[in-house]
mmCIF file of C-alpha atoms in Angstrom:
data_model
loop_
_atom_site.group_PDB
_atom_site.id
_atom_site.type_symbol
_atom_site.label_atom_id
_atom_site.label_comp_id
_atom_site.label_asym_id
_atom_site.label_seq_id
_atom_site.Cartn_x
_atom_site.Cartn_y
_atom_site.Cartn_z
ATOM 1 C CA UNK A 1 33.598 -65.743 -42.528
ATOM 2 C CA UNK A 2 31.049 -62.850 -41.773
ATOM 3 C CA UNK A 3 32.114 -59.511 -41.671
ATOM 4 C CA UNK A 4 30.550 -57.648 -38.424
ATOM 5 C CA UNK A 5 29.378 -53.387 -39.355
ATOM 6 C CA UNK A 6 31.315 -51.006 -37.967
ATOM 7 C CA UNK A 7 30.106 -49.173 -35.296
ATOM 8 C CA UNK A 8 29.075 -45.903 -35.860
ATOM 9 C CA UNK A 9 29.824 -43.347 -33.511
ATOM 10 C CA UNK A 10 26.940 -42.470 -30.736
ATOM 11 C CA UNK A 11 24.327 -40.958 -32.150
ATOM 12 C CA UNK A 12 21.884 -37.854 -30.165
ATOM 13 C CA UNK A 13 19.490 -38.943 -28.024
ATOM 14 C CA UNK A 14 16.389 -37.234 -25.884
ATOM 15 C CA UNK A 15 18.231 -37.262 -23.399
ATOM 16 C CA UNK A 16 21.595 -35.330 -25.103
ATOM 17 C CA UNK A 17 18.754 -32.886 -26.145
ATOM 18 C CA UNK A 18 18.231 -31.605 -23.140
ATOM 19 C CA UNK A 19 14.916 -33.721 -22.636
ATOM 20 C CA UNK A 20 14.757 -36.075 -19.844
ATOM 21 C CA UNK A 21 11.498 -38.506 -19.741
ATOM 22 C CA UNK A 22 12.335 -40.414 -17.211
ATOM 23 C CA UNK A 23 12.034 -37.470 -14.539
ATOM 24 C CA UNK A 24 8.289 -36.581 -16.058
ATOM 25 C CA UNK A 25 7.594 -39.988 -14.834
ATOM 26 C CA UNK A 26 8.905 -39.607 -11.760
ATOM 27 C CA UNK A 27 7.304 -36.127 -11.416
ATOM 28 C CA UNK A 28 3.864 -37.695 -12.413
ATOM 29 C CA UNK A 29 4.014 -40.521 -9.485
ATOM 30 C CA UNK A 30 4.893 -37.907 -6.758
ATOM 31 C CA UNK A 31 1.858 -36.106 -7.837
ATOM 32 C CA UNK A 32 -0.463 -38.469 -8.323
ATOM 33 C CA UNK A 33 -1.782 -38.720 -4.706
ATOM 34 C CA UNK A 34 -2.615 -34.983 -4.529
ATOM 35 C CA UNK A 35 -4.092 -34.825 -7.795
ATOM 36 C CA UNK A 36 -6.097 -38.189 -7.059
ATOM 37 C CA UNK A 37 -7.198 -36.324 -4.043
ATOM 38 C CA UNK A 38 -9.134 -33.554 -6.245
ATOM 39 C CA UNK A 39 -11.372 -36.377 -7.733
ATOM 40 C CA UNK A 40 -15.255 -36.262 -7.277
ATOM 41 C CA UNK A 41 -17.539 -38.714 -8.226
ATOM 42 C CA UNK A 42 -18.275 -36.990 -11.159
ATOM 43 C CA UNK A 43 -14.920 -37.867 -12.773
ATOM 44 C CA UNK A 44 -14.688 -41.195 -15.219
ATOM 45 C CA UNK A 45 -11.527 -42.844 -14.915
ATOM 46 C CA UNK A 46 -8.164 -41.766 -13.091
ATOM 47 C CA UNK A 47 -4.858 -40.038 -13.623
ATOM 48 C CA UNK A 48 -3.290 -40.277 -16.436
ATOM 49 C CA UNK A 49 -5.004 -40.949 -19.382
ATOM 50 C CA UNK A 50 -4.815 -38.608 -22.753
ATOM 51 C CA UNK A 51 -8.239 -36.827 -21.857
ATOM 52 C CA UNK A 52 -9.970 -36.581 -18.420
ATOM 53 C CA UNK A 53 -13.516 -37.382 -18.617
ATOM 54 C CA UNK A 54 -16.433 -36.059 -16.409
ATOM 55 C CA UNK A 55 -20.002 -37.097 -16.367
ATOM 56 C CA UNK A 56 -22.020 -33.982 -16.759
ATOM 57 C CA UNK A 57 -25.452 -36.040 -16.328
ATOM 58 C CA UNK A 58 -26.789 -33.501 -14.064
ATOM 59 C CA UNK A 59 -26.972 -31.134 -16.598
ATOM 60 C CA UNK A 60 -29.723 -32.489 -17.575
ATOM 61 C CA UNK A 61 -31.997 -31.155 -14.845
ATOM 62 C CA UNK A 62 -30.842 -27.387 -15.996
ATOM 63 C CA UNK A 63 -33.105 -25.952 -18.322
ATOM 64 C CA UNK A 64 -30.582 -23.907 -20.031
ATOM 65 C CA UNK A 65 -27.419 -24.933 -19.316
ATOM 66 C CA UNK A 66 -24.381 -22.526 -20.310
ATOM 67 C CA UNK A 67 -20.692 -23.768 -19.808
ATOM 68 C CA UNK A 68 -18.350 -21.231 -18.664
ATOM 69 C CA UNK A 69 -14.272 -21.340 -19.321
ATOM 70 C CA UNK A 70 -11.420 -19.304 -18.047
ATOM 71 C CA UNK A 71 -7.443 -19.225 -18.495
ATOM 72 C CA UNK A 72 -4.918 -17.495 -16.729
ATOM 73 C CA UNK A 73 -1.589 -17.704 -15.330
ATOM 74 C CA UNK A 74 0.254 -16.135 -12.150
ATOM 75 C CA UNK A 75 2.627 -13.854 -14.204
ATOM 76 C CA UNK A 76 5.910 -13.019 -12.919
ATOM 77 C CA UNK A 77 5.326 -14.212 -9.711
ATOM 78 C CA UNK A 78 7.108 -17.411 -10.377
ATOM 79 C CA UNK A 79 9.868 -15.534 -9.889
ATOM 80 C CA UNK A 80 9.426 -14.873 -6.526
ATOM 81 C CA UNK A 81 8.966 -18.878 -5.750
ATOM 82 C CA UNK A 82 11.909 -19.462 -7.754
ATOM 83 C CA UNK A 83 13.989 -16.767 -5.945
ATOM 84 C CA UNK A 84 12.994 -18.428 -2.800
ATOM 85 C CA UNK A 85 13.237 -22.246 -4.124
ATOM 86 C CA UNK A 86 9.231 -22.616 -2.336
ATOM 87 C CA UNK A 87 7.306 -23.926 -5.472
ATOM 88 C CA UNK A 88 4.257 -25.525 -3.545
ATOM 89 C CA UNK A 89 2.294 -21.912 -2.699
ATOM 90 C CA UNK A 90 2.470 -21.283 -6.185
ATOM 91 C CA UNK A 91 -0.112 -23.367 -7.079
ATOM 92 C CA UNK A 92 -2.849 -21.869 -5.282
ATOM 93 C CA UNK A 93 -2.226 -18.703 -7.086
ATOM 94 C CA UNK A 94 -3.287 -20.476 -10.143
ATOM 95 C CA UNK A 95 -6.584 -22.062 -9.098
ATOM 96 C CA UNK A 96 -7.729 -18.201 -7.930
ATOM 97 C CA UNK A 97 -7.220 -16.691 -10.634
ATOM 98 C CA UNK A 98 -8.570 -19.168 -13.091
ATOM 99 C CA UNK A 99 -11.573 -20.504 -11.049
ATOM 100 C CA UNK A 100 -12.631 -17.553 -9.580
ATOM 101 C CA UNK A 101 -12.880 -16.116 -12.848
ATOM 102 C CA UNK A 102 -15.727 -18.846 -13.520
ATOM 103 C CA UNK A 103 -17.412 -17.847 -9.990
ATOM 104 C CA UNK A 104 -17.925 -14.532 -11.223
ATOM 105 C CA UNK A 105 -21.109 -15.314 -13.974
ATOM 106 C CA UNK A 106 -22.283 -17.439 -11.302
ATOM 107 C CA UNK A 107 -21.158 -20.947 -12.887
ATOM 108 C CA UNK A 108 -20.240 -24.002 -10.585
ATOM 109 C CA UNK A 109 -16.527 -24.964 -11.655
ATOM 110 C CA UNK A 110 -16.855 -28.490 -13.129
ATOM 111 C CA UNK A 111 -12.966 -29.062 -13.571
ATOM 112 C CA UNK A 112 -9.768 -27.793 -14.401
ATOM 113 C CA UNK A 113 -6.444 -28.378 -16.220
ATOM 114 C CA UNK A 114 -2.786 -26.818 -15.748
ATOM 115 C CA UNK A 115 0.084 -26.675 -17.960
ATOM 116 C CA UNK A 116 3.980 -26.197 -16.726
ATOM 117 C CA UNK A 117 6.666 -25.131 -18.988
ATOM 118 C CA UNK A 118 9.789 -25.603 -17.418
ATOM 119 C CA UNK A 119 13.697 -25.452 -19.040
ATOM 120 C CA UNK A 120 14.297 -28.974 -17.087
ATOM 121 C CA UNK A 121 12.163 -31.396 -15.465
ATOM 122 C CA UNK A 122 13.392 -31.338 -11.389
ATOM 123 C CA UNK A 123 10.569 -34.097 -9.928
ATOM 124 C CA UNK A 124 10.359 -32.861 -6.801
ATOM 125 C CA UNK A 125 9.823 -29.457 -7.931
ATOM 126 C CA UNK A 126 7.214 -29.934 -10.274
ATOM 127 C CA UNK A 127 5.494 -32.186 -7.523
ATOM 128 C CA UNK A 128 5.306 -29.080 -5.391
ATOM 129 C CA UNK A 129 3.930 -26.889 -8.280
ATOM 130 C CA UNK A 130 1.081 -29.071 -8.770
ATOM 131 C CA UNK A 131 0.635 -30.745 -5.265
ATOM 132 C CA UNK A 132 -0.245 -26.857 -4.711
ATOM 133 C CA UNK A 133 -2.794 -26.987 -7.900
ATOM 134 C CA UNK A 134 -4.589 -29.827 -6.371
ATOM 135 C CA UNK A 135 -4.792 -29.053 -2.697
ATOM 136 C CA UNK A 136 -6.510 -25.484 -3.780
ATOM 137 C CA UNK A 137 -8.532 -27.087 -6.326
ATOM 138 C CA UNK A 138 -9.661 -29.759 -3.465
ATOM 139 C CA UNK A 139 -10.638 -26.371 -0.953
ATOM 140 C CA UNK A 140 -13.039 -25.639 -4.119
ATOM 141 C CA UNK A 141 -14.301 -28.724 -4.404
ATOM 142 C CA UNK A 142 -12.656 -28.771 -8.243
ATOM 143 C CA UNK A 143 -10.942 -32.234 -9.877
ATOM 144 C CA UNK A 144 -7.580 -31.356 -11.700
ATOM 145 C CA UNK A 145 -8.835 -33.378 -14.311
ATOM 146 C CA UNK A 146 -5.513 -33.420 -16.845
ATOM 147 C CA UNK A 147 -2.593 -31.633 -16.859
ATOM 148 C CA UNK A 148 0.871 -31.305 -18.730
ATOM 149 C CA UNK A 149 4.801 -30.499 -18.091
ATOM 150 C CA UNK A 150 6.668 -29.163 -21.028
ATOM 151 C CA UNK A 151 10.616 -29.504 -20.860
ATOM 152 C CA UNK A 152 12.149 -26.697 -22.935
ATOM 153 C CA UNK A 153 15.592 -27.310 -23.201
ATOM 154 C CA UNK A 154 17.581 -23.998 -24.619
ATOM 155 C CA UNK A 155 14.203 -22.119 -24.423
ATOM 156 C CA UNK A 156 14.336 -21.579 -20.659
ATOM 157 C CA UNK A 157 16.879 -21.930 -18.226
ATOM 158 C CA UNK A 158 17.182 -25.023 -15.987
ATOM 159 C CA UNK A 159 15.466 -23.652 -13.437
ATOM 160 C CA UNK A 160 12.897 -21.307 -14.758
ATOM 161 C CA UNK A 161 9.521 -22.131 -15.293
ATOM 162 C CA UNK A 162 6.186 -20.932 -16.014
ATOM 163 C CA UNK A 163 2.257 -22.256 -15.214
ATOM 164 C CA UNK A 164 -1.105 -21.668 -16.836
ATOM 165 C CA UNK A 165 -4.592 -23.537 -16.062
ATOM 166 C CA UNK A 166 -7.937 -23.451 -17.527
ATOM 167 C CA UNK A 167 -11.139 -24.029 -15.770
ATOM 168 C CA UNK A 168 -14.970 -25.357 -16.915
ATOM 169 C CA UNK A 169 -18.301 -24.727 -15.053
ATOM 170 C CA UNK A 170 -21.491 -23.967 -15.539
ATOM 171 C CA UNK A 171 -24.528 -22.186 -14.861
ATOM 172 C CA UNK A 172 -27.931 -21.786 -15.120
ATOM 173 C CA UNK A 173 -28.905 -19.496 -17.920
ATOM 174 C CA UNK A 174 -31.497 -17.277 -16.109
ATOM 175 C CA UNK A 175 -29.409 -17.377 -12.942
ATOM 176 C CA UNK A 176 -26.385 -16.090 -14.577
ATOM 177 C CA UNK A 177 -24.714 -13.236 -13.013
ATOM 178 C CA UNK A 178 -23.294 -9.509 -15.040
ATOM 179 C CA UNK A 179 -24.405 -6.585 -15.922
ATOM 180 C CA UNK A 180 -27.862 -6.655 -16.947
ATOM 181 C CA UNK A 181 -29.020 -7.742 -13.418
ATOM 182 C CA UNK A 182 -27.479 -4.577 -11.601
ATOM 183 C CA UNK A 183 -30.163 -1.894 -10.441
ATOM 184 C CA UNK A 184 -29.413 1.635 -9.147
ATOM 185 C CA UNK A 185 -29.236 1.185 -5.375
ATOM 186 C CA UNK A 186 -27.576 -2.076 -5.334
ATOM 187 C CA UNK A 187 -24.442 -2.079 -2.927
ATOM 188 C CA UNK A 188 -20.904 -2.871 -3.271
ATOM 189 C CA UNK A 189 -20.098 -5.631 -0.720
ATOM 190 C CA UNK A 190 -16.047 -6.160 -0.813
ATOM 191 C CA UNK A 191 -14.281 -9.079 0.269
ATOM 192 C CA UNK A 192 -10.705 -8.566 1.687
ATOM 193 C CA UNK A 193 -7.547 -9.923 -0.354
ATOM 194 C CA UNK A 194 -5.014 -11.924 1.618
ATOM 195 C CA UNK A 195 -2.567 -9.683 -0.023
ATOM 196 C CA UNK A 196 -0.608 -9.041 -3.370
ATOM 197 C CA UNK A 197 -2.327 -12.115 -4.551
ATOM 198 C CA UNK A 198 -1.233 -12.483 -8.253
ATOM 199 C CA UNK A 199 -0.874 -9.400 -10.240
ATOM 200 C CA UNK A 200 1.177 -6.310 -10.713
ATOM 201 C CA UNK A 201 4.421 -8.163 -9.891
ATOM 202 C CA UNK A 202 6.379 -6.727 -12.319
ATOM 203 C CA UNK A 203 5.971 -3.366 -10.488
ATOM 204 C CA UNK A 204 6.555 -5.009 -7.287
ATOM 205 C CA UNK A 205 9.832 -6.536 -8.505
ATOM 206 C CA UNK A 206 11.100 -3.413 -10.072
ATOM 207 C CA UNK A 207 10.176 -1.827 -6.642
ATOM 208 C CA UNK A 208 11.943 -3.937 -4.284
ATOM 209 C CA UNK A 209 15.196 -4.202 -7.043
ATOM 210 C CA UNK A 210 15.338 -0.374 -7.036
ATOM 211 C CA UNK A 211 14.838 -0.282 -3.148
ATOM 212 C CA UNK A 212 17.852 -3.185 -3.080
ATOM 213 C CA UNK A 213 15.506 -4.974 -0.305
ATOM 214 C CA UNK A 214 16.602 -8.508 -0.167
ATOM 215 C CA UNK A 215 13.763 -11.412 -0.167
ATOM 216 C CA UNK A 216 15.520 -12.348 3.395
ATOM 217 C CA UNK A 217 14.695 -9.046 4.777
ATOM 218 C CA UNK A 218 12.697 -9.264 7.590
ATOM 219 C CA UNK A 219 9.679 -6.531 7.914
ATOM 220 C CA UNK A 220 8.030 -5.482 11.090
ATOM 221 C CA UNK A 221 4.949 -3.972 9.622
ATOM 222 C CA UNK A 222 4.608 -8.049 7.691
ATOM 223 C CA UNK A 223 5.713 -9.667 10.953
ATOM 224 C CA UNK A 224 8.028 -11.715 8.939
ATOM 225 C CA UNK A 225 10.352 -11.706 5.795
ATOM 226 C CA UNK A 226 9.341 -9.576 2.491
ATOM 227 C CA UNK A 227 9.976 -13.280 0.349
ATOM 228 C CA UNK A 228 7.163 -14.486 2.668
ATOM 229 C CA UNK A 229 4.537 -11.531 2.372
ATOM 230 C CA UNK A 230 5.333 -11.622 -1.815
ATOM 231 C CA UNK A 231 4.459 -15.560 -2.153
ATOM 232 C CA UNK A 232 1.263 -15.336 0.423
ATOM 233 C CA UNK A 233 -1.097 -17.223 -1.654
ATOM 234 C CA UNK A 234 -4.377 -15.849 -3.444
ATOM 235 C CA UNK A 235 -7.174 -16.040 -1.607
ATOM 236 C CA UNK A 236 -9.839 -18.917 -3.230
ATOM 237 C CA UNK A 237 -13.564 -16.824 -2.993
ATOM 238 C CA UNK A 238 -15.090 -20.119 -5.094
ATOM 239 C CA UNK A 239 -17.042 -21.701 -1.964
ATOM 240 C CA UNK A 240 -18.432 -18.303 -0.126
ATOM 241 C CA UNK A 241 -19.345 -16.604 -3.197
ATOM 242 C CA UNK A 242 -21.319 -20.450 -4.352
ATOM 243 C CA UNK A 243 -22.582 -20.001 -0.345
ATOM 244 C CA UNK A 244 -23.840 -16.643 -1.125
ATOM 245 C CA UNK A 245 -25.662 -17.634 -4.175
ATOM 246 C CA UNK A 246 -27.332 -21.013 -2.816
ATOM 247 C CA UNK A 247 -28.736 -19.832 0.812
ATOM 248 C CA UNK A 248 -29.234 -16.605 0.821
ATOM 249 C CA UNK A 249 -32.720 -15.560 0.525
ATOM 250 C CA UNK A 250 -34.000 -14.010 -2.546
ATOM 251 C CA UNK A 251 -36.280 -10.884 -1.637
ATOM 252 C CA UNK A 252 -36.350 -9.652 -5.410
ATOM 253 C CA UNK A 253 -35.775 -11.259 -8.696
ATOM 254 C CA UNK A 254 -33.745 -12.700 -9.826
ATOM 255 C CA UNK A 255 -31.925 -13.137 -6.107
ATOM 256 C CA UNK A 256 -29.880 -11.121 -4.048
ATOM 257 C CA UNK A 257 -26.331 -10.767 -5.714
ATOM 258 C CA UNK A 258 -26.756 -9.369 -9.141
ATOM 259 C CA UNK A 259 -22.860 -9.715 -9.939
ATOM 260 C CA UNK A 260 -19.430 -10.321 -8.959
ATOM 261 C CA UNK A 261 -16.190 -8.906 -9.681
ATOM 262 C CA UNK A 262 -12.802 -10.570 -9.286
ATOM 263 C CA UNK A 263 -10.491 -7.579 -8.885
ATOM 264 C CA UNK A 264 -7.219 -8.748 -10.444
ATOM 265 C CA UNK A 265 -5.146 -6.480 -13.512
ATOM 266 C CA UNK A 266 -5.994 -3.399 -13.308
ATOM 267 C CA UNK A 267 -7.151 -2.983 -10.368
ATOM 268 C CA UNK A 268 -10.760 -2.321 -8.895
ATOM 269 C CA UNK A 269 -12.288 0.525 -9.982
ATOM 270 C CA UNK A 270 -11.565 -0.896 -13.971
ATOM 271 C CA UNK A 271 -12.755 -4.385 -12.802
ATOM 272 C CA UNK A 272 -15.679 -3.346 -11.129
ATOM 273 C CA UNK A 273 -16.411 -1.189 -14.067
ATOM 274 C CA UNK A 274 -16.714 -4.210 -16.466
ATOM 275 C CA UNK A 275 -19.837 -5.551 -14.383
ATOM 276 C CA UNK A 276 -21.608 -2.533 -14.781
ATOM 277 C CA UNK A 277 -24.245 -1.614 -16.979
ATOM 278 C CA UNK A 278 -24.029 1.777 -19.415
ATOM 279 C CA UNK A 279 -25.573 4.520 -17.874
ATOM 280 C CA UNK A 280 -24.762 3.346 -14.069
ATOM 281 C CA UNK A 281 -22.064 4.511 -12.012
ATOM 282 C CA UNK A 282 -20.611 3.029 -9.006
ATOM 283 C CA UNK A 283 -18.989 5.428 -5.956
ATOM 284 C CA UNK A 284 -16.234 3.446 -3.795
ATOM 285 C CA UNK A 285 -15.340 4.969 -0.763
ATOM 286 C CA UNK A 286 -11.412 4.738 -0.542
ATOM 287 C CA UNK A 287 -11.807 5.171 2.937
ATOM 288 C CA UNK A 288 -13.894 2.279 3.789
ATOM 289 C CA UNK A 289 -11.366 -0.163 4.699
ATOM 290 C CA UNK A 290 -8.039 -0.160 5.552
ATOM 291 C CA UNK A 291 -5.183 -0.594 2.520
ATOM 292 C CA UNK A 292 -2.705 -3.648 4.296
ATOM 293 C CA UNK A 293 0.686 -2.821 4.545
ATOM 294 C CA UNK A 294 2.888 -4.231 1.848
ATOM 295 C CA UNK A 295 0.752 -1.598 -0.497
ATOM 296 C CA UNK A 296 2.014 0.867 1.446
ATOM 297 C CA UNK A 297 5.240 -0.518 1.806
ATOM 298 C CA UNK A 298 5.661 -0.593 -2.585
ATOM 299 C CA UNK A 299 4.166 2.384 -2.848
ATOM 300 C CA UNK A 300 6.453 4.490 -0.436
ATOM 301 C CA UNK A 301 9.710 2.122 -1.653
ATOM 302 C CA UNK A 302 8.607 3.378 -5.110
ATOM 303 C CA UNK A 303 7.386 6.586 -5.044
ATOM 304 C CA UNK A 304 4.477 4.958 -7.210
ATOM 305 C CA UNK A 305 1.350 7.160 -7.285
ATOM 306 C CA UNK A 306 -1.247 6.259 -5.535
ATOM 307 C CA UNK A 307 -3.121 6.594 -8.807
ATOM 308 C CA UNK A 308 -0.678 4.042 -10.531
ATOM 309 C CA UNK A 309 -1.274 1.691 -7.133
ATOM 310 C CA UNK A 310 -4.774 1.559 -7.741
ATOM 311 C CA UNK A 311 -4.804 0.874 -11.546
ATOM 312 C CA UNK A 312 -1.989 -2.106 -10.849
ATOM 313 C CA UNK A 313 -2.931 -3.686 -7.294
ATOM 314 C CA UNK A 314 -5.803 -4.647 -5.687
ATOM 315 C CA UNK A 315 -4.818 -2.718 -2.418
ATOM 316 C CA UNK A 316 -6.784 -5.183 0.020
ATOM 317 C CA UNK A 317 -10.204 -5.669 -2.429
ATOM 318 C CA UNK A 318 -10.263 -9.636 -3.485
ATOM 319 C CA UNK A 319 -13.261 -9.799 -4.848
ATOM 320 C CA UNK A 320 -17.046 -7.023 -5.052
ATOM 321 C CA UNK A 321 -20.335 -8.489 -5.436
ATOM 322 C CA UNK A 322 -22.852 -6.413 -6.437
ATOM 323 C CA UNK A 323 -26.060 -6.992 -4.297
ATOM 324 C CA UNK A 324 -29.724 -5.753 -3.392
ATOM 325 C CA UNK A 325 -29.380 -3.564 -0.801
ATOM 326 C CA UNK A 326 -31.803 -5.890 1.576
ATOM 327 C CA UNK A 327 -29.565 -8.566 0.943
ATOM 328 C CA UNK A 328 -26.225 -6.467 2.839
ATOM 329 C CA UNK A 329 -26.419 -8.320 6.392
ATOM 330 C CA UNK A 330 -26.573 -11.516 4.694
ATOM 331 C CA UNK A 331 -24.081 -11.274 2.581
ATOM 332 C CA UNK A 332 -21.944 -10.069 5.342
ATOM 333 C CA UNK A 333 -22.906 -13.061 7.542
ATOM 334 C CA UNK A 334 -21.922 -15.589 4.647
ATOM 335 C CA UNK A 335 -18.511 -13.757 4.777
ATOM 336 C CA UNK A 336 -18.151 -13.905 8.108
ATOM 337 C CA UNK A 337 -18.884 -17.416 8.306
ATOM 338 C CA UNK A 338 -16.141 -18.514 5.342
ATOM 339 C CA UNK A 339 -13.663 -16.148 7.741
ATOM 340 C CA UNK A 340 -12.964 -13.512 4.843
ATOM 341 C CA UNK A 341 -12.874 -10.236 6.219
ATOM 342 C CA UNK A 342 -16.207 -8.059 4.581
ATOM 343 C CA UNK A 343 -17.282 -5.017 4.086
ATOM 344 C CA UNK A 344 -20.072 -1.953 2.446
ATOM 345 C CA UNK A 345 -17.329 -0.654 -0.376
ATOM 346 C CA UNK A 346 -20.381 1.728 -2.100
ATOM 347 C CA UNK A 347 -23.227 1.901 -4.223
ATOM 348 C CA UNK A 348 -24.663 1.792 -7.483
ATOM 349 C CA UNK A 349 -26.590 5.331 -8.929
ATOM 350 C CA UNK A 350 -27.902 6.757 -12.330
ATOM 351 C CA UNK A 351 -25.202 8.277 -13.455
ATOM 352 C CA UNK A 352 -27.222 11.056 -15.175
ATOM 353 C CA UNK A 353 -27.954 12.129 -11.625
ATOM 354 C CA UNK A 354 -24.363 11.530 -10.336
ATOM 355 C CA UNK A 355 -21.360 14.435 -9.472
ATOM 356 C CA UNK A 356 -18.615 12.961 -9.829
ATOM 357 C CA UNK A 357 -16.196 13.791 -7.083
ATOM 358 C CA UNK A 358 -12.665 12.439 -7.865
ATOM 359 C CA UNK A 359 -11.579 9.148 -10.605
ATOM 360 C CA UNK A 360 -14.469 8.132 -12.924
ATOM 361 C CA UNK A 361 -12.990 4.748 -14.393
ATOM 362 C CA UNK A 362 -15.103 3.457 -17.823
ATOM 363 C CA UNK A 363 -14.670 1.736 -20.466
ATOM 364 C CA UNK A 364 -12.096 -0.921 -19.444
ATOM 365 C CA UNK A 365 -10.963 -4.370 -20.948
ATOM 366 C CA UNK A 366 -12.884 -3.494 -24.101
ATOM 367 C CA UNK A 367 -16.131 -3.315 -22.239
ATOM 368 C CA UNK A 368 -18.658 -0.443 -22.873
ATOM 369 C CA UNK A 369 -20.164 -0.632 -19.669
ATOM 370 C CA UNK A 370 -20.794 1.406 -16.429
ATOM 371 C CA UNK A 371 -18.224 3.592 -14.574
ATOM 372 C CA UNK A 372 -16.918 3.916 -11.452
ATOM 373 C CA UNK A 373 -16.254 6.671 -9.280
ATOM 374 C CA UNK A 374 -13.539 5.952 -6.683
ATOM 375 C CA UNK A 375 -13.119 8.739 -4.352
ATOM 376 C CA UNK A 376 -11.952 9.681 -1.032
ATOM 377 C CA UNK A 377 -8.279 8.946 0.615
ATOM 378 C CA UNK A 378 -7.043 5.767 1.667
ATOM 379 C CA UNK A 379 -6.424 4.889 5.354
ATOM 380 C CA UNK A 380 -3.013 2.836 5.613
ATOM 381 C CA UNK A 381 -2.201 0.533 8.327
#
């Protein structure tokens, strides 16, 4: 008679790992819809494969073509979303600062990719986190081409998590925006922030901790809780800074906006710095616009210097381009039309011939470029 094995005890699975594949799936069909809904025809294929594809064909009519990449996070502003349990705002934060990295040399985002980490896989949550990815990417006319969740078991908590993207575009080599394009004269045209957008969180958080506000606290100033004015979404400048490339009229070479800055660690002046040739120096009139309230609000929570404020937050500024000075009302107009809020932030000089009159900012993020002056006192709201 045979003789049956024993059975061994149960052995570790995936699963007893921490590691559960069956929720990916289920995470990957709730997005699929949104993400499907990024798709142009330029993409090959759908969701889901190992590699997205995209047929760059077109490139072919540029004489020069030059791809552009970016990567970038949101920082500790996950926090907030997980604080709150609201995971689908997130997102948006992403695209921003990723694509509108690309916008700023002037390049046409082709596509982009995310990546969540995650200590466990929660469907529904990781739905929201990239049903926000592809609803900004499809306001900026972007396919989420590929993408990947990570469960980290033991790494990160159950409910923590953490997202990154990357972004492709490119541009025409003689119509690429930066430095060399900027002329003494030029003028800084700002475009408004819709708030905190994505960096200098970890001052905000040690703010509002030392302050003992509560996300639940309602503000007046905000008109509504301090959780909701901390997860307000980055604002996506993609499509009017594209629209201020592509119709404005060119009355010099080589066109009317000789660069862009996206103002995002660090602040303005040492962003605005970094498209700036040597021997140029911007001045920026603090008291041009008007600095919203929640900077305000940290800064008088914190005692933070207004010196510290400015070389953390972007304190209203989204985004400077850097245009000929005939090209102002236009620019303005373009603004206008996308409903971002716009405005003359300064000008460009020799800075041989410039006296300084308050914070000259140079030499930033490893760039030996121009300088900024930012002077002047801040109106607050």
């Amino acid at each position: 008679m045979s003789q049956q094995p024993e059975q061994s005890a149960p052995g570790i699975t995936y699963a007893a790992a921490g590691v559960d594949t069956a929720a990916g799936d289920r995470a990957v069909a709730l997005m699929k819809d949104a993400v499907g809904a990024t798709m142009t025809p330029t993409v090959v294929g759908g969701v889901g494969g190992f590699a997205g594809l995209v047929d760059v064909s077109a490139l072919r009519d540029y004489r020069r073509p030059l791809l552009a990449t970016s990567t970038d996070g949101v920082g500790t502003k996950v926090a907030i979303a997980q604080a709150l349990d609201i995971h689908d705002t997130i997102g948006q934060d992403l695209v921003g600062m990723v694509v509108d990295d690309i916008i700023v040399v002037g390049a046409r985002p082709l596509l982009m990719t995310d990546y969540i980490a995650c200590g466990h896989v929660v469907p529904e949550r990781i739905a929201d986190i990239v049903r926000g990815v592809a609803q900004a990417c499809a306001a900026v006319g972007t396919p989420l081409l590929g993408g990947e969740t990570a469960e980290h078991p033991g790494l990160m908590t159950p409910d923590e998590y953490d997202v990154a993207g990357a972004a492709t575009g490119v541009v025409e080599a003689d119509r690429m925006l930066g430095a060399e394009k900027v002329r003494v004269g030029d003028v800084l045209v700002a475009l408004g922030a819709s708030g905190l957008h994505s960096n200098g969180y970890s001052l905000v958080r040690r703010v509002v901790e030392h302050a003992g506000w509560g996300l639940e606290r309602e503000v007046p100033d905000f008109g509504r809780t301090l959780g909701q004015e901390l997860l307000e979404p980055t604002r996506l400048y993609t499509r009017v800074c594209l629209a201020m490339l592509e119709t404005l009229p060119s009355p010099t070479a080589p066109g009317p906006v000789h660069a862009l800055s996206h103002i995002t660690g660090g602040g303005l002046a040492a962003n605005l710095a970094r498209v700036l040739p040597a021997g140029l120096i911007a001045d920026v009139d603090r008291a041009s616009w008007t600095v919203p309230p929640v900077f305000s609000t940290v800064r008088e929570l914190g005692s933070v210097p207004w010196e510290d404020l400015e070389g953390t937050l972007n304190l209203g500024v989204g985004m400077v381009a850097v245009v000929d000075p005939g090209a102002v009302d236009a620019v303005l107009r373009v603004a206008e039309g996308s409903d971002i809020p716009a405005w003359v932030l300064g000008e460009v000089h020799e800075a041989a011939k410039y006296e300084a009159q308050d914070r000259v900012v140079s030499g930033t993020k490893g760039v030996d470029g121009g300088a900024v002056d930012i002077h002047g006192d801040y109106r607050t709201a």
